[in-house]
Amino acid sequence: MKVTENIWHEYQSRLAAFIRSRVAEDAVDDLLQDVFMKIHLRIDSLKDDTKLESWLYQITRNEITDFYRNKRTLEELPEWIEQPQPEEEENIRYELSACLEPMVKELPDKYRSAIQLSEMKNRTQQEVAELEGISLSGAKSRVQRGRALLKTMLNDCCQFALNHKNQVVSYDRKDSDCKFC
């Protein structure tokens, strides 16, 4: 019981946000309760504690899938349910990197150049300063402002669920007509 309680305290708000991004608000609490009931009943089946988070999200995805299957009358399942769920984190990084490229191209020249050098070509900020002919503090400023602009563009485009390490575990597009994704 204590293990489930610890998991509840650490993950319930993130799992609720994950569920909320995929179902109507009135179903969130019931689904979250079902998820934690399954977690409690199946916690002994988790063989590798380092995979706890992905295990929790897999149970949650399965519950959401079951919810739509049971609810479905003439409705089709949402597209994301029908797709196989490969290594989720790697898949998310790949998809988001595809969105980032056109966003970087939209940045003002001085920020775009700094971001491309530091983030895409793995140059140090000192190297960015030398290549751009600016001071180190100027390079740091450009990289920081470029990152802030990219973050704003991403948040305008998508809604993110983050884990306790502030890493993206899932995302949904806010607008299906987003010019970047």
PDB file of C-alpha atoms in Angstrom:
ATOM      1  CA  MET A   1       0.000   0.000   0.000  1.00  0.00           C
ATOM      2  CA  LYS A   2       2.838   2.395   0.876  1.00  0.00           C
ATOM      3  CA  VAL A   3       4.420   1.959  -2.588  1.00  0.00           C
ATOM      4  CA  THR A   4       1.171   2.875  -4.333  1.00  0.00           C
ATOM      5  CA  GLU A   5       0.765   5.852  -2.033  1.00  0.00           C
ATOM      6  CA  ASN A   6       4.261   7.107  -2.901  1.00  0.00           C
ATOM      7  CA  ILE A   7       3.543   6.682  -6.612  1.00  0.00           C
ATOM      8  CA  TRP A   8       0.270   8.567  -6.148  1.00  0.00           C
ATOM      9  CA  HIS A   9       2.001  11.531  -4.508  1.00  0.00           C
ATOM     10  CA  GLU A  10       4.697  11.705  -7.155  1.00  0.00           C
ATOM     11  CA  TYR A  11       2.743  10.994 -10.348  1.00  0.00           C
ATOM     12  CA  GLN A  12      -0.979  11.631  -9.909  1.00  0.00           C
ATOM     13  CA  SER A  13      -0.949  15.226 -11.170  1.00  0.00           C
ATOM     14  CA  ARG A  14       1.108  14.344 -14.258  1.00  0.00           C
ATOM     15  CA  LEU A  15      -0.976  11.284 -15.079  1.00  0.00           C
ATOM     16  CA  ALA A  16      -4.135  13.365 -14.616  1.00  0.00           C
ATOM     17  CA  ALA A  17      -2.749  15.971 -17.052  1.00  0.00           C
ATOM     18  CA  PHE A  18      -1.871  13.202 -19.505  1.00  0.00           C
ATOM     19  CA  ILE A  19      -5.412  11.769 -19.249  1.00  0.00           C
ATOM     20  CA  ARG A  20      -6.972  15.256 -19.428  1.00  0.00           C
ATOM     21  CA  SER A  21      -5.196  15.904 -22.723  1.00  0.00           C
ATOM     22  CA  ARG A  22      -6.876  12.859 -24.243  1.00  0.00           C
ATOM     23  CA  VAL A  23     -10.395  12.600 -22.792  1.00  0.00           C
ATOM     24  CA  ALA A  24     -13.241  14.859 -21.688  1.00  0.00           C
ATOM     25  CA  GLU A  25     -12.801  16.522 -18.295  1.00  0.00           C
ATOM     26  CA  ASP A  26     -15.674  14.607 -16.693  1.00  0.00           C
ATOM     27  CA  ALA A  27     -13.904  11.272 -17.290  1.00  0.00           C
ATOM     28  CA  VAL A  28     -10.487  12.238 -15.887  1.00  0.00           C
ATOM     29  CA  ASP A  29     -11.042  11.374 -12.210  1.00  0.00           C
ATOM     30  CA  ASP A  30     -12.631   8.003 -12.963  1.00  0.00           C
ATOM     31  CA  LEU A  31      -9.845   7.044 -15.341  1.00  0.00           C
ATOM     32  CA  LEU A  32      -7.178   8.183 -12.892  1.00  0.00           C
ATOM     33  CA  GLN A  33      -8.774   6.034 -10.191  1.00  0.00           C
ATOM     34  CA  ASP A  34      -8.848   3.029 -12.546  1.00  0.00           C
ATOM     35  CA  VAL A  35      -5.199   3.608 -13.438  1.00  0.00           C
ATOM     36  CA  PHE A  36      -4.117   3.639  -9.803  1.00  0.00           C
ATOM     37  CA  MET A  37      -6.197   0.584  -9.022  1.00  0.00           C
ATOM     38  CA  LYS A  38      -4.315  -1.291 -11.755  1.00  0.00           C
ATOM     39  CA  ILE A  39      -1.004   0.115 -10.541  1.00  0.00           C
ATOM     40  CA  HIS A  40      -1.760  -1.112  -7.024  1.00  0.00           C
ATOM     41  CA  LEU A  41      -2.796  -4.566  -8.223  1.00  0.00           C
ATOM     42  CA  ARG A  42       0.107  -4.989 -10.647  1.00  0.00           C
ATOM     43  CA  ILE A  43       3.019  -3.246  -8.930  1.00  0.00           C
ATOM     44  CA  ASP A  44       4.632  -6.629  -8.252  1.00  0.00           C
ATOM     45  CA  SER A  45       4.846  -7.278 -11.997  1.00  0.00           C
ATOM     46  CA  LEU A  46       7.251  -4.350 -12.461  1.00  0.00           C
ATOM     47  CA  LYS A  47      10.631  -6.036 -12.772  1.00  0.00           C
ATOM     48  CA  ASP A  48      12.832  -2.978 -13.321  1.00  0.00           C
ATOM     49  CA  ASP A  49      12.229   0.014 -11.044  1.00  0.00           C
ATOM     50  CA  THR A  50      14.081   2.300 -13.459  1.00  0.00           C
ATOM     51  CA  LYS A  51      11.214   1.807 -15.916  1.00  0.00           C
ATOM     52  CA  LEU A  52       8.508   2.808 -13.445  1.00  0.00           C
ATOM     53  CA  GLU A  53       7.533   5.982 -15.268  1.00  0.00           C
ATOM     54  CA  SER A  54       7.160   4.384 -18.701  1.00  0.00           C
ATOM     55  CA  TRP A  55       5.244   1.505 -17.052  1.00  0.00           C
ATOM     56  CA  LEU A  56       2.843   4.008 -15.443  1.00  0.00           C
ATOM     57  CA  TYR A  57       2.243   5.806 -18.728  1.00  0.00           C
ATOM     58  CA  GLN A  58       1.692   2.504 -20.542  1.00  0.00           C
ATOM     59  CA  ILE A  59      -0.979   1.517 -18.002  1.00  0.00           C
ATOM     60  CA  THR A  60      -2.528   4.965 -18.414  1.00  0.00           C
ATOM     61  CA  ARG A  61      -2.533   4.720 -22.223  1.00  0.00           C
ATOM     62  CA  ASN A  62      -4.122   1.273 -22.001  1.00  0.00           C
ATOM     63  CA  GLU A  63      -6.849   2.589 -19.692  1.00  0.00           C
ATOM     64  CA  ILE A  64      -7.576   5.454 -22.088  1.00  0.00           C
ATOM     65  CA  THR A  65      -7.754   2.977 -24.976  1.00  0.00           C
ATOM     66  CA  ASP A  66     -10.159   0.789 -22.988  1.00  0.00           C
ATOM     67  CA  PHE A  67     -12.214   3.875 -22.137  1.00  0.00           C
ATOM     68  CA  TYR A  68     -12.653   4.714 -25.832  1.00  0.00           C
ATOM     69  CA  ARG A  69     -13.349   1.105 -26.773  1.00  0.00           C
ATOM     70  CA  ASN A  70     -16.085   0.858 -24.165  1.00  0.00           C
ATOM     71  CA  LYS A  71     -17.495   4.283 -25.025  1.00  0.00           C
ATOM     72  CA  ARG A  72     -17.423   3.876 -28.773  1.00  0.00           C
ATOM     73  CA  THR A  73     -20.760   3.543 -30.491  1.00  0.00           C
ATOM     74  CA  LEU A  74     -20.326   4.737 -34.037  1.00  0.00           C
ATOM     75  CA  GLU A  75     -17.324   6.885 -33.222  1.00  0.00           C
ATOM     76  CA  GLU A  76     -13.860   6.025 -34.446  1.00  0.00           C
ATOM     77  CA  LEU A  77     -10.984   5.733 -32.009  1.00  0.00           C
ATOM     78  CA  PRO A  78      -8.703   8.774 -31.943  1.00  0.00           C
ATOM     79  CA  GLU A  79      -5.783   8.436 -34.341  1.00  0.00           C
ATOM     80  CA  TRP A  80      -3.132   8.321 -31.595  1.00  0.00           C
ATOM     81  CA  ILE A  81      -4.689   5.198 -30.042  1.00  0.00           C
ATOM     82  CA  GLU A  82      -4.539   3.201 -33.244  1.00  0.00           C
ATOM     83  CA  GLN A  83      -0.834   3.783 -33.708  1.00  0.00           C
ATOM     84  CA  PRO A  84       1.598   1.390 -32.081  1.00  0.00           C
ATOM     85  CA  GLN A  85       3.433   2.876 -29.093  1.00  0.00           C
ATOM     86  CA  PRO A  86       7.176   2.417 -29.751  1.00  0.00           C
ATOM     87  CA  GLU A  87       9.794   3.623 -27.308  1.00  0.00           C
ATOM     88  CA  GLU A  88       7.754   6.645 -26.297  1.00  0.00           C
ATOM     89  CA  GLU A  89      10.498   9.032 -25.228  1.00  0.00           C
ATOM     90  CA  GLU A  90      12.618   8.457 -28.334  1.00  0.00           C
ATOM     91  CA  ASN A  91       9.553   8.858 -30.533  1.00  0.00           C
ATOM     92  CA  ILE A  92       8.614  12.135 -28.841  1.00  0.00           C
ATOM     93  CA  ARG A  93      12.148  13.518 -29.225  1.00  0.00           C
ATOM     94  CA  TYR A  94      12.161  12.591 -32.908  1.00  0.00           C
ATOM     95  CA  GLU A  95       8.767  14.203 -33.556  1.00  0.00           C
ATOM     96  CA  LEU A  96       9.643  17.372 -31.674  1.00  0.00           C
ATOM     97  CA  SER A  97      12.980  17.698 -33.452  1.00  0.00           C
ATOM     98  CA  ALA A  98      11.063  17.634 -36.743  1.00  0.00           C
ATOM     99  CA  CYS A  99       8.956  20.558 -35.430  1.00  0.00           C
ATOM    100  CA  LEU A 100      11.989  22.471 -34.195  1.00  0.00           C
ATOM    101  CA  GLU A 101      13.791  22.701 -37.538  1.00  0.00           C
ATOM    102  CA  PRO A 102      11.193  24.959 -39.205  1.00  0.00           C
ATOM    103  CA  MET A 103      10.878  26.948 -35.964  1.00  0.00           C
ATOM    104  CA  VAL A 104      14.619  27.607 -35.910  1.00  0.00           C
ATOM    105  CA  LYS A 105      14.381  28.874 -39.498  1.00  0.00           C
ATOM    106  CA  GLU A 106      11.785  31.424 -38.339  1.00  0.00           C
ATOM    107  CA  LEU A 107      14.082  32.927 -35.683  1.00  0.00           C
ATOM    108  CA  PRO A 108      15.716  36.314 -36.339  1.00  0.00           C
ATOM    109  CA  ASP A 109      19.131  35.807 -37.994  1.00  0.00           C
ATOM    110  CA  LYS A 110      21.308  36.511 -34.959  1.00  0.00           C
ATOM    111  CA  TYR A 111      19.379  34.045 -32.750  1.00  0.00           C
ATOM    112  CA  ARG A 112      19.016  31.432 -35.500  1.00  0.00           C
ATOM    113  CA  SER A 113      22.751  31.392 -36.109  1.00  0.00           C
ATOM    114  CA  ALA A 114      23.557  31.112 -32.389  1.00  0.00           C
ATOM    115  CA  ILE A 115      21.042  28.269 -31.903  1.00  0.00           C
ATOM    116  CA  GLN A 116      22.218  26.374 -34.982  1.00  0.00           C
ATOM    117  CA  LEU A 117      25.839  26.566 -33.863  1.00  0.00           C
ATOM    118  CA  SER A 118      25.285  25.751 -30.191  1.00  0.00           C
ATOM    119  CA  GLU A 119      22.410  23.271 -30.332  1.00  0.00           C
ATOM    120  CA  MET A 120      22.632  21.640 -33.751  1.00  0.00           C
ATOM    121  CA  LYS A 121      26.365  21.701 -34.353  1.00  0.00           C
ATOM    122  CA  ASN A 122      27.273  21.209 -30.678  1.00  0.00           C
ATOM    123  CA  ARG A 123      29.598  24.210 -30.537  1.00  0.00           C
ATOM    124  CA  THR A 124      30.464  25.741 -27.178  1.00  0.00           C
ATOM    125  CA  GLN A 125      29.221  29.234 -26.502  1.00  0.00           C
ATOM    126  CA  GLN A 126      32.833  30.405 -26.617  1.00  0.00           C
ATOM    127  CA  GLU A 127      33.080  28.981 -30.157  1.00  0.00           C
ATOM    128  CA  VAL A 128      29.779  30.657 -31.053  1.00  0.00           C
ATOM    129  CA  ALA A 129      31.222  33.982 -29.856  1.00  0.00           C
ATOM    130  CA  GLU A 130      34.364  33.532 -31.946  1.00  0.00           C
ATOM    131  CA  LEU A 131      32.491  32.421 -35.073  1.00  0.00           C
ATOM    132  CA  GLU A 132      29.971  35.262 -34.773  1.00  0.00           C
ATOM    133  CA  GLY A 133      32.590  37.861 -33.858  1.00  0.00           C
ATOM    134  CA  ILE A 134      30.863  38.814 -30.613  1.00  0.00           C
ATOM    135  CA  SER A 135      31.697  38.646 -26.906  1.00  0.00           C
ATOM    136  CA  LEU A 136      31.078  35.496 -24.859  1.00  0.00           C
ATOM    137  CA  SER A 137      28.312  37.257 -22.924  1.00  0.00           C
ATOM    138  CA  GLY A 138      26.772  38.323 -26.252  1.00  0.00           C
ATOM    139  CA  ALA A 139      26.832  34.707 -27.465  1.00  0.00           C
ATOM    140  CA  LYS A 140      25.284  33.477 -24.215  1.00  0.00           C
ATOM    141  CA  SER A 141      22.587  36.117 -24.508  1.00  0.00           C
ATOM    142  CA  ARG A 142      21.752  35.173 -28.101  1.00  0.00           C
ATOM    143  CA  VAL A 143      21.577  31.466 -27.291  1.00  0.00           C
ATOM    144  CA  GLN A 144      19.404  32.153 -24.249  1.00  0.00           C
ATOM    145  CA  ARG A 145      17.049  34.458 -26.168  1.00  0.00           C
ATOM    146  CA  GLY A 146      16.891  32.019 -29.079  1.00  0.00           C
ATOM    147  CA  ARG A 147      15.943  29.206 -26.701  1.00  0.00           C
ATOM    148  CA  ALA A 148      13.281  31.418 -25.106  1.00  0.00           C
ATOM    149  CA  LEU A 149      11.795  32.218 -28.526  1.00  0.00           C
ATOM    150  CA  LEU A 150      11.773  28.513 -29.444  1.00  0.00           C
ATOM    151  CA  LYS A 151      10.106  27.659 -26.138  1.00  0.00           C
ATOM    152  CA  THR A 152       7.401  30.246 -26.828  1.00  0.00           C
ATOM    153  CA  MET A 153       6.861  28.866 -30.347  1.00  0.00           C
ATOM    154  CA  LEU A 154       6.624  25.304 -28.995  1.00  0.00           C
ATOM    155  CA  ASN A 155       4.194  26.299 -26.246  1.00  0.00           C
ATOM    156  CA  ASP A 156       2.046  28.196 -28.765  1.00  0.00           C
ATOM    157  CA  CYS A 157       1.943  25.080 -30.934  1.00  0.00           C
ATOM    158  CA  CYS A 158       1.710  22.231 -28.419  1.00  0.00           C
ATOM    159  CA  GLN A 159       0.693  21.318 -24.880  1.00  0.00           C
ATOM    160  CA  PHE A 160       3.292  19.287 -22.971  1.00  0.00           C
ATOM    161  CA  ALA A 161       3.231  16.841 -20.068  1.00  0.00           C
ATOM    162  CA  LEU A 162       6.556  16.799 -18.219  1.00  0.00           C
ATOM    163  CA  ASN A 163       8.072  14.315 -15.800  1.00  0.00           C
ATOM    164  CA  HIS A 164       9.786  15.148 -12.517  1.00  0.00           C
ATOM    165  CA  LYS A 165      13.031  15.797 -14.430  1.00  0.00           C
ATOM    166  CA  ASN A 166      11.207  18.379 -16.574  1.00  0.00           C
ATOM    167  CA  GLN A 167      11.476  16.116 -19.618  1.00  0.00           C
ATOM    168  CA  VAL A 168       8.637  15.859 -22.129  1.00  0.00           C
ATOM    169  CA  VAL A 169       6.741  12.585 -21.709  1.00  0.00           C
ATOM    170  CA  SER A 170       3.863  13.441 -24.019  1.00  0.00           C
ATOM    171  CA  TYR A 171       2.492  16.296 -26.037  1.00  0.00           C
ATOM    172  CA  ASP A 172      -0.569  17.237 -28.038  1.00  0.00           C
ATOM    173  CA  ARG A 173      -0.848  19.793 -30.782  1.00  0.00           C
ATOM    174  CA  LYS A 174      -3.095  22.699 -29.838  1.00  0.00           C
ATOM    175  CA  ASP A 175      -3.847  23.449 -33.473  1.00  0.00           C
ATOM    176  CA  SER A 176      -3.930  20.804 -36.189  1.00  0.00           C
ATOM    177  CA  ASP A 177      -3.032  23.522 -38.704  1.00  0.00           C
ATOM    178  CA  CYS A 178       0.242  24.417 -36.962  1.00  0.00           C
ATOM    179  CA  LYS A 179       2.676  25.501 -39.666  1.00  0.00           C
ATOM    180  CA  PHE A 180       5.600  23.890 -37.855  1.00  0.00           C
ATOM    181  CA  CYS A 181       4.388  20.416 -36.861  1.00  0.00           C
TER     182      CYS A 181
END
